[in-house]
Coordinates of C-alpha atoms in Angstrom, one line a residue:
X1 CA 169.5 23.0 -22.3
X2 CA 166.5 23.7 -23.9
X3 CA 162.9 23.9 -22.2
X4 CA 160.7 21.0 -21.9
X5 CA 157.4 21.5 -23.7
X6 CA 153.7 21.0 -22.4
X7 CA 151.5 21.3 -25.6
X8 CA 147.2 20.8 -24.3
X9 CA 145.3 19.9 -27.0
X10 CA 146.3 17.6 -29.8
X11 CA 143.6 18.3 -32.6
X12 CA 144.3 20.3 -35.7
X13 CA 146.5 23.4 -34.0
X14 CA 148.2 21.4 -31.5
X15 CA 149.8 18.3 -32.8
X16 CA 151.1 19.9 -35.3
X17 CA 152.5 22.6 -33.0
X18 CA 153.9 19.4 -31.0
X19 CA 155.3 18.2 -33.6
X20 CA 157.2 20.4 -35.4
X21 CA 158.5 22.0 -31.9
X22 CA 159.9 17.9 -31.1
X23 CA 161.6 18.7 -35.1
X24 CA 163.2 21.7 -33.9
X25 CA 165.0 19.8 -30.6
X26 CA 162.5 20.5 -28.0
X27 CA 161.2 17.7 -25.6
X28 CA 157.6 17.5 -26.0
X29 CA 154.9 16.3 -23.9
X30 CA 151.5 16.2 -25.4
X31 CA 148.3 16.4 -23.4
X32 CA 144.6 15.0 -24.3
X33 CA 141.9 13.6 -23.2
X34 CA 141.2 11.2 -25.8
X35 CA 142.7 8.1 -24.9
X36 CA 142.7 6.5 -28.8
X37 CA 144.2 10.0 -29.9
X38 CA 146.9 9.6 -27.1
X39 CA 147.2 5.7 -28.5
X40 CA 147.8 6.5 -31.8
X41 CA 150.5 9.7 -31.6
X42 CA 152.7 7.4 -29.2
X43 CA 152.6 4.9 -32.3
X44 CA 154.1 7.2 -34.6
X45 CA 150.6 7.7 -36.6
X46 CA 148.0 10.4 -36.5
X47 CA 143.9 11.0 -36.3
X48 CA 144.2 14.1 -38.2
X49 CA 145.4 14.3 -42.0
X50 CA 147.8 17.5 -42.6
X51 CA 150.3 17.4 -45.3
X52 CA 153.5 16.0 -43.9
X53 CA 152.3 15.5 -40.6
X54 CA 152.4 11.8 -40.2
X55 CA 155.9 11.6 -41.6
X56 CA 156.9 14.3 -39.0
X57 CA 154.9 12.9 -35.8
X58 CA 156.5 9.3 -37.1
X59 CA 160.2 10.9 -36.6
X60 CA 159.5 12.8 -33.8
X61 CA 158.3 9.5 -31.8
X62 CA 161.0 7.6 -33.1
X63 CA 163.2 9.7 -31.7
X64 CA 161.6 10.2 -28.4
X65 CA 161.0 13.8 -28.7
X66 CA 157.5 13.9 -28.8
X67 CA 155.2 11.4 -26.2
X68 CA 151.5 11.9 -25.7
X69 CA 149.6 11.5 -22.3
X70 CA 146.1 12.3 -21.0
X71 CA 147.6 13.4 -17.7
X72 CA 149.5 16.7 -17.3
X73 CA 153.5 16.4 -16.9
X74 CA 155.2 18.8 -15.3
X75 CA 157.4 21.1 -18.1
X76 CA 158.5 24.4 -18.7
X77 CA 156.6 25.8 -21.1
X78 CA 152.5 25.0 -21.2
X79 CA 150.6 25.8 -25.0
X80 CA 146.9 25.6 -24.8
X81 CA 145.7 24.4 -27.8
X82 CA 142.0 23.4 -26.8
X83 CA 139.2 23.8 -28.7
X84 CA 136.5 27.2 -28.2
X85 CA 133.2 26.5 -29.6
X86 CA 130.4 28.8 -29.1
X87 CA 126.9 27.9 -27.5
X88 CA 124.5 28.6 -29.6
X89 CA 121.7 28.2 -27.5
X90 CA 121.0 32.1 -27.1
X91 CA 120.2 34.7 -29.9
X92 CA 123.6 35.8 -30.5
X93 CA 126.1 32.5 -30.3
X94 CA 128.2 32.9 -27.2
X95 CA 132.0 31.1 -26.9
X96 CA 132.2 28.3 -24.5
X97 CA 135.7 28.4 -22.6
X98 CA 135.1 25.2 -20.7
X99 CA 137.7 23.7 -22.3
X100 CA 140.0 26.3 -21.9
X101 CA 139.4 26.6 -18.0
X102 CA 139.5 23.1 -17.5
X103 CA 142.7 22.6 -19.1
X104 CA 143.9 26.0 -17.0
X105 CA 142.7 23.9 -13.9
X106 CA 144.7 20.7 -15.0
X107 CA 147.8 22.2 -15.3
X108 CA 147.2 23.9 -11.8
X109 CA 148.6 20.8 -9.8
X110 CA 152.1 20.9 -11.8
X111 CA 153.1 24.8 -12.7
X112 CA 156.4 26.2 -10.7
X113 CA 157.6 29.6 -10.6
X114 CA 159.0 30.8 -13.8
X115 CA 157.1 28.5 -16.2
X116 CA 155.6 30.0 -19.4
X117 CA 151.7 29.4 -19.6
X118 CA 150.6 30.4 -23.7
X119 CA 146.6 30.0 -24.8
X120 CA 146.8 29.6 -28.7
X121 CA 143.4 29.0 -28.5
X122 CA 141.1 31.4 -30.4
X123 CA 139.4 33.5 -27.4
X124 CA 137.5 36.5 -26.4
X125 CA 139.1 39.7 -25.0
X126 CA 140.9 39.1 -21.5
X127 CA 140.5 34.9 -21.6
X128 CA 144.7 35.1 -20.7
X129 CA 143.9 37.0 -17.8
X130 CA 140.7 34.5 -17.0
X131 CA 143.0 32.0 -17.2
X132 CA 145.8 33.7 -14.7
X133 CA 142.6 33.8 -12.2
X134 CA 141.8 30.2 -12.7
X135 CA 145.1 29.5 -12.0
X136 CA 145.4 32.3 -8.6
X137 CA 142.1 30.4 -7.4
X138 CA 144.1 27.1 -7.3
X139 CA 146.6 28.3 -5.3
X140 CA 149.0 29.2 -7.9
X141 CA 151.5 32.0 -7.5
X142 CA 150.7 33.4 -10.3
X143 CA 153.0 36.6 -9.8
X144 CA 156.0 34.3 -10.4
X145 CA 154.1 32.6 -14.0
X146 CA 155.0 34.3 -17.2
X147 CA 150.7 34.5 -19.2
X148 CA 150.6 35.3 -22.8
X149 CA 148.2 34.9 -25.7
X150 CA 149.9 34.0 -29.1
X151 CA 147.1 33.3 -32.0
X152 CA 148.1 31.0 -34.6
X153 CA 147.4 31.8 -38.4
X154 CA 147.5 29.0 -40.2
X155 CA 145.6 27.5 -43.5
X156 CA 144.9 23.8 -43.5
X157 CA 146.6 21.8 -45.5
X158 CA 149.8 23.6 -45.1
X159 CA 150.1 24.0 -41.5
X160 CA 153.2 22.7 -41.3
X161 CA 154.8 25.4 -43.4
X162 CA 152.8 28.0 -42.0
X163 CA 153.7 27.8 -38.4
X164 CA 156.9 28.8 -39.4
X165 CA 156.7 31.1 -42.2
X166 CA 154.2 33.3 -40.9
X167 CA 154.3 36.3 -38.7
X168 CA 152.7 35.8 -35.3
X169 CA 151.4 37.8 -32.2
X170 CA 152.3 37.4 -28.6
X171 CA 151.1 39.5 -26.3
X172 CA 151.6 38.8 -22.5
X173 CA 150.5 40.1 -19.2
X174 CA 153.7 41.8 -18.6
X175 CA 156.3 43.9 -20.7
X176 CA 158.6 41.3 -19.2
X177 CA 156.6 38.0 -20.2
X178 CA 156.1 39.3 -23.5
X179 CA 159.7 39.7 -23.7
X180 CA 160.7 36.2 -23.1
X181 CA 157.8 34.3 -24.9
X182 CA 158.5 36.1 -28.1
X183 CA 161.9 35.4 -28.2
X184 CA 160.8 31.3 -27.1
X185 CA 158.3 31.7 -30.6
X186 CA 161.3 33.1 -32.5
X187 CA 163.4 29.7 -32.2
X188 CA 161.3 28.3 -34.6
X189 CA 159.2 30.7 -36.2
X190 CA 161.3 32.5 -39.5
X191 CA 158.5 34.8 -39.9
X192 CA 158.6 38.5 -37.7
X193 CA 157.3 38.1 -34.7
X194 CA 155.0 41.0 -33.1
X195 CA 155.2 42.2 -29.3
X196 CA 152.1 44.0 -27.9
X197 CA 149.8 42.8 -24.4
X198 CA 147.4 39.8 -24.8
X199 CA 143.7 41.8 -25.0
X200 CA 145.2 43.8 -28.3
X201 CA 146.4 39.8 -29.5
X202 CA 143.3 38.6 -28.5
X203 CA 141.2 40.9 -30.5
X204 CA 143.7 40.6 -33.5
X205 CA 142.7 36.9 -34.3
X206 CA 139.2 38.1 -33.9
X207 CA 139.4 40.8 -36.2
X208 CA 141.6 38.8 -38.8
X209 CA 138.7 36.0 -39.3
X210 CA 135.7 38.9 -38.9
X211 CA 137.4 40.8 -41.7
X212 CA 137.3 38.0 -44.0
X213 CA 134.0 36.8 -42.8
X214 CA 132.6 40.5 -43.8
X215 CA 134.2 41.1 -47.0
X216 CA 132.8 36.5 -48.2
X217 CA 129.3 38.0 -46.7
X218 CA 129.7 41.0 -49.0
X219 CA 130.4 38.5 -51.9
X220 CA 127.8 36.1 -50.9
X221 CA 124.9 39.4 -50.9
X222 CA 125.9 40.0 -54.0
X223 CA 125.7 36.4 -55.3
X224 CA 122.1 36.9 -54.4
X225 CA 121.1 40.4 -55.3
X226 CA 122.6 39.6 -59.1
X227 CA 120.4 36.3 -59.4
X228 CA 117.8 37.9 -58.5
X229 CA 118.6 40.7 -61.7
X230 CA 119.6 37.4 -63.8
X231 CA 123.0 38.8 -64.0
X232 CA 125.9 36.6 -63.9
X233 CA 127.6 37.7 -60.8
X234 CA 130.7 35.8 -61.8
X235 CA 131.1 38.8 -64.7
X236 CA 130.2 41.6 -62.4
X237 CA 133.1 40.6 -60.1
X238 CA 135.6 40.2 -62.7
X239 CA 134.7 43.5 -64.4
X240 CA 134.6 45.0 -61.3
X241 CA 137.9 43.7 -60.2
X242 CA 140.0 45.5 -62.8
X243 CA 139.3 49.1 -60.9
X244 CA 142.8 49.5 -59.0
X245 CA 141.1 49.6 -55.4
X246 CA 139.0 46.9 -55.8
X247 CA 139.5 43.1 -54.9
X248 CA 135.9 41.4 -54.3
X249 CA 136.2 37.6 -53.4
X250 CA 134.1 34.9 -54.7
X251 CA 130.8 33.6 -53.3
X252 CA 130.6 30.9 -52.0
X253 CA 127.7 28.2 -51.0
X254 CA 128.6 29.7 -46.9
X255 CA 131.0 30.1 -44.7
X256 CA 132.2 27.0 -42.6
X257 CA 135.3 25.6 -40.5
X258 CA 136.4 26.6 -37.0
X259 CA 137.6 30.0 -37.3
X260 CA 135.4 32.4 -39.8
X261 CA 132.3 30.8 -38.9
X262 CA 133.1 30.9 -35.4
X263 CA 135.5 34.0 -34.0
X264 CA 132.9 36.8 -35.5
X265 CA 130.4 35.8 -33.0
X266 CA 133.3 36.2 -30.0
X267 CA 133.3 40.2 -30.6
X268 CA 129.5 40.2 -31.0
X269 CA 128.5 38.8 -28.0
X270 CA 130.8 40.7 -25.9
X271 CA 129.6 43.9 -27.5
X272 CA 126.3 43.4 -29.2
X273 CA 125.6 47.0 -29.3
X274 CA 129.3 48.4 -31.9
X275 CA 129.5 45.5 -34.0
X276 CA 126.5 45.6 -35.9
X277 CA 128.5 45.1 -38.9
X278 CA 130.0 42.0 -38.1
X279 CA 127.3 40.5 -37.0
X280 CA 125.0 41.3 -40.2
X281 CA 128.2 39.8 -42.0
X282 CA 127.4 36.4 -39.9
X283 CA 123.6 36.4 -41.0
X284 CA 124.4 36.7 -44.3
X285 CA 127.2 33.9 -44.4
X286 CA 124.7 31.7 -43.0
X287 CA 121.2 32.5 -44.7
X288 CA 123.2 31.7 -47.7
X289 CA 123.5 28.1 -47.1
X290 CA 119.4 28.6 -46.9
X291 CA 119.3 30.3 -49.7
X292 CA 121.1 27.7 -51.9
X293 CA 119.1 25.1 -50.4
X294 CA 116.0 26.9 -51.5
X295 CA 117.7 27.5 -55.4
X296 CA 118.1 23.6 -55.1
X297 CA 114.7 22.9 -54.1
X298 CA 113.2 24.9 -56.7
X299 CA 114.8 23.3 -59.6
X300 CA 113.8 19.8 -57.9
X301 CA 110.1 21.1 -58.4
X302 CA 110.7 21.9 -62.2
X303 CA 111.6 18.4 -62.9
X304 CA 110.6 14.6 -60.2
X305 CA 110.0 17.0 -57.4
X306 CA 111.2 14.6 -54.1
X307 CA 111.8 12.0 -56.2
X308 CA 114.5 14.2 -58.3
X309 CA 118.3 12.9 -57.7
X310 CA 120.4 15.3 -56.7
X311 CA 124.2 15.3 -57.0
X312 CA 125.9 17.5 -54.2
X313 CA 129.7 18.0 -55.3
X314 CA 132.0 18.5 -52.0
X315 CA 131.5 18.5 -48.7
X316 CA 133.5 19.9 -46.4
X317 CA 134.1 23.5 -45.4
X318 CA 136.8 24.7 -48.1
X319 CA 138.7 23.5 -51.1
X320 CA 141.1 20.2 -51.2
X321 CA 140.7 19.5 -47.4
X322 CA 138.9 16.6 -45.7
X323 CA 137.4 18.9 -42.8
X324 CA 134.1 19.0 -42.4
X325 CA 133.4 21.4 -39.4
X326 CA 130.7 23.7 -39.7
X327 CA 130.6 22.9 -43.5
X328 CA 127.8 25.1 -44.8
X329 CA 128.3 22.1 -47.8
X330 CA 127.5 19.5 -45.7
X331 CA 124.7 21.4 -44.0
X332 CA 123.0 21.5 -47.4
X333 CA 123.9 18.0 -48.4
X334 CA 122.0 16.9 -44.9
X335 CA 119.4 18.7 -45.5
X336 CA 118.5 17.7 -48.6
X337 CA 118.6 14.3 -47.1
X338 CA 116.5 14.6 -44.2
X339 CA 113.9 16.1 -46.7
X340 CA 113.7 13.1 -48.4
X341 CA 115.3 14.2 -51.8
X342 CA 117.1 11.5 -53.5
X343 CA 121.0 13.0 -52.4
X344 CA 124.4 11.7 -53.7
X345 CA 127.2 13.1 -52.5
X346 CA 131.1 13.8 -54.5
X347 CA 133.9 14.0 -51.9
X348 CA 137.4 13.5 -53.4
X349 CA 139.0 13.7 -49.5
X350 CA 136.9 11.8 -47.7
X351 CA 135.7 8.0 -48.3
X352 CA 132.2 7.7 -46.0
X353 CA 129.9 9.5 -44.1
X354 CA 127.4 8.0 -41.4
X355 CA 124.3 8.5 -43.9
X356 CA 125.0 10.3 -47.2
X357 CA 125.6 8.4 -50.3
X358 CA 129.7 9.2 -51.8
X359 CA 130.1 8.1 -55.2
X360 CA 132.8 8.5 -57.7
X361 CA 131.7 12.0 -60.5
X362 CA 131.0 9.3 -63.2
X363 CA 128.6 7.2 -60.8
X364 CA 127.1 10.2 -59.3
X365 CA 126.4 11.6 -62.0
X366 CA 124.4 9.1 -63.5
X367 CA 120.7 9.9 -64.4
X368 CA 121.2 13.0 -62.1
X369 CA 118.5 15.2 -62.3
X370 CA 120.1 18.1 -60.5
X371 CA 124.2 18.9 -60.2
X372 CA 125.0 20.9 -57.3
X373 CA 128.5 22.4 -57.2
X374 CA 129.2 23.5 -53.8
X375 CA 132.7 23.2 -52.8
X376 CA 135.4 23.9 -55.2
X377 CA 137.8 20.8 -55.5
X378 CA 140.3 20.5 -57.4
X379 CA 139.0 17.9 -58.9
X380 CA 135.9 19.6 -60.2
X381 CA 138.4 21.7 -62.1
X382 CA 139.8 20.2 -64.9
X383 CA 138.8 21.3 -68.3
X384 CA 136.8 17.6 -68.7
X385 CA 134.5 17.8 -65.9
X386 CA 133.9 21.6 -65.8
X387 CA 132.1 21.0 -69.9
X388 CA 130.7 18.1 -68.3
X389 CA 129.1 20.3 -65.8
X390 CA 128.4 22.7 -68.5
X391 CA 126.2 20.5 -70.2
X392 CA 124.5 18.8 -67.6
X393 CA 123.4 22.3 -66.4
X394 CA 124.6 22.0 -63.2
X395 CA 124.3 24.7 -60.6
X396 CA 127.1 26.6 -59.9
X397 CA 127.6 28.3 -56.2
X398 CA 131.0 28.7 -56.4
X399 CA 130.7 30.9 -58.9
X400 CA 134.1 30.2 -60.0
X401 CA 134.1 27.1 -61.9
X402 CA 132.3 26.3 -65.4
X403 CA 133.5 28.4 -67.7
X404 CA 132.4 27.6 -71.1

């Protein structure tokens, strides 16, 4: 008989995670807070758009595998998928575990000897153990619980697919525990799953995002520094490319979502002093977004000034999505806005926004005075609108569209 599954947290990571365990024969509870998110799952729909996902959730609640609740039911297996956001209150941005404690101290009233307890959620060094004392200090005999930390690695959009094709990492707080929750992940996980303890899996998700974050900043510095020369930066990379041990990404108006703009400043402000590196790499990522609304500002003052129109094309943190957390693209759209410029906004995957102006290309485009290209849509792509760019002159900071 197989385990009954307890997934916390049913945004982006988790309902998906729900769901596709429900596909594979599991009986799923899912847990959240959110009364109109808990509504809508147990109707067979979804708050979150993910390729495939509302056919799957639709099956899954059909057939009674999956049934969302905001109170904990007692399972098996517990996956804490919770969001981690970092205060950013202080000089260096600190991660707020709130919502990882309080779900620990939820599931404290329900736990029995033998049950699996597994924090997806991205954390700082020892959070699994945090988590174990949480637990301890609600009277939990916690010697008899098997604690592990298994990061996912997923790209949105294709979730789905990506929770079972790729590797993953489960590290627990015994040999043993590691043991059995690796073989639980590798019931429906086809890619290799790793074994180590959960602070080396904790700092792996870390490092993952903080690698990628350093090697965008590196691309985004040198976005600037060839501006600056009036040398197409676009050609420098592509040139520079063809050396056999070099791959340099593409700039990029910033660096947004939940994980790269985020996870970086987990291993900085546990150890401010030996990751000097990673956090120049954040400083960087950011000041860009200021540094193309100050690119943007000065070609307003070579033509109406406040009264120029200006055309912001995309939105949300990355390509073909409809996320918009921590968008450095919406962060320049806004801007713009609360300086009074005249702003329009182009966003294919999302339909309204609570003051920015979304138009169609063709209406946005209209007696535009400035074209700002800041997220790289498909859409923006084809061969039409990139020579339409072209000859409108619009400003590029994706450096990888507009070719002509």
């Amino acid at each position: 008989m197989k385990k009954k599954i307890n997934v916390i947290g049913l945004g982006y990571i988790g309902l998906p995670t729900a769901a596709l365990l429900s596909s594979k024969g599991y009986s799923v509870y899912g847990t959240d807070t959110n009364k109109h998110v808990v509504n809508i799952i147990n109707k067979g729909k979804t708050h979150i758009s993910e390729i495939g996902l509302n056919k799957l959730v639709k099956n899954v609640v059909k057939k009674g595998k999956l049934k969302a609740f905001n109170e904990v039911k007692p399972s098996d297996i517990f996956i804490i998928c919770v969001p981690t956001p970092f205060n950013q209150t202080k000089k260096i941005p600190s991660p707020n575990l709130e919502y990882i404690l309080q779900a620990s101290r939820n599931i404290a009233t329900v736990l029995k000897p033998g049950n699996y307890v597994i924090l997806e959620s991205t954390s700082p060094v020892g959070t699994t153990k945090k988590v174990r004392d949480i637990l301890a200090d609600n009277g939990v005999p916690v010697e008899k619980i098997h604690f592990a930390y298994c990061p996912e690695r997923v790209l949105p959009g294709k979730i789905l697919n990506e929770l079972i094709e790729n590797d993953r990492i489960v590290g627990g707080l015994t040999s043993l525990t590691t043991k059995k929750i690796s073989n639980f992940y590798r019931t429906f996980v086809r890619g290799r799953v790793h074994e180590t303890d959960a602070q080396t899996a904790e700092m792996c998700k870390l490092v993952e995002n903080s690698f990628r974050d350093v090697n965008i900043a590196f691309a985004n510095e040198l976005s600037v520094i060839c501006d600056k020369e009036g040398i197409n930066v676009r050609d420098v990379i592509s040139l520079s490319n063809h050396h056999p041990r070099i791959n340099i990404l593409e700039p990029s108006t910033g660096v947004g979502g939940h994980c790269i703009a985020v996870d970086p400043w987990f291993i900085v402000s546990r150890d401010p002093i030996n990751s000097r590196l990673i956090r120049t790499a954040r400083e960087v990522n950011n000041d860009k977004v200021k540094w193309v609304i100050n690119k943007i500002k000065i070609s307003a003052a070579k033509k109406k000034g406040k009264r120029a129109k200006i055309v912001c094309l995309g939105l949300t943190y990355k390509a073909d999505i409809d996320d918009l957390r921590n968008s450095p693209a919406l962060e320049v759209a806004e801007k713009l806005y609360k300086l009074k410029f005249d702003v329009v906004s182009v966003e294919p995957n999302i339909s309204k926004h609570p003051f920015l102006k979304i138009l169609d290309f063709n209406s946005a485009i209209k007696d535009a005075d400035i074209i700002a290209v800041l997220v790289k849509h498909k859409e923006f792509k084809s061969p039409r609108i990139q020579k339409k760019l072209f000859d409108l002159g619009a400003l590029d900071f994706c450096n990888s569209i507009i070719n002509f």
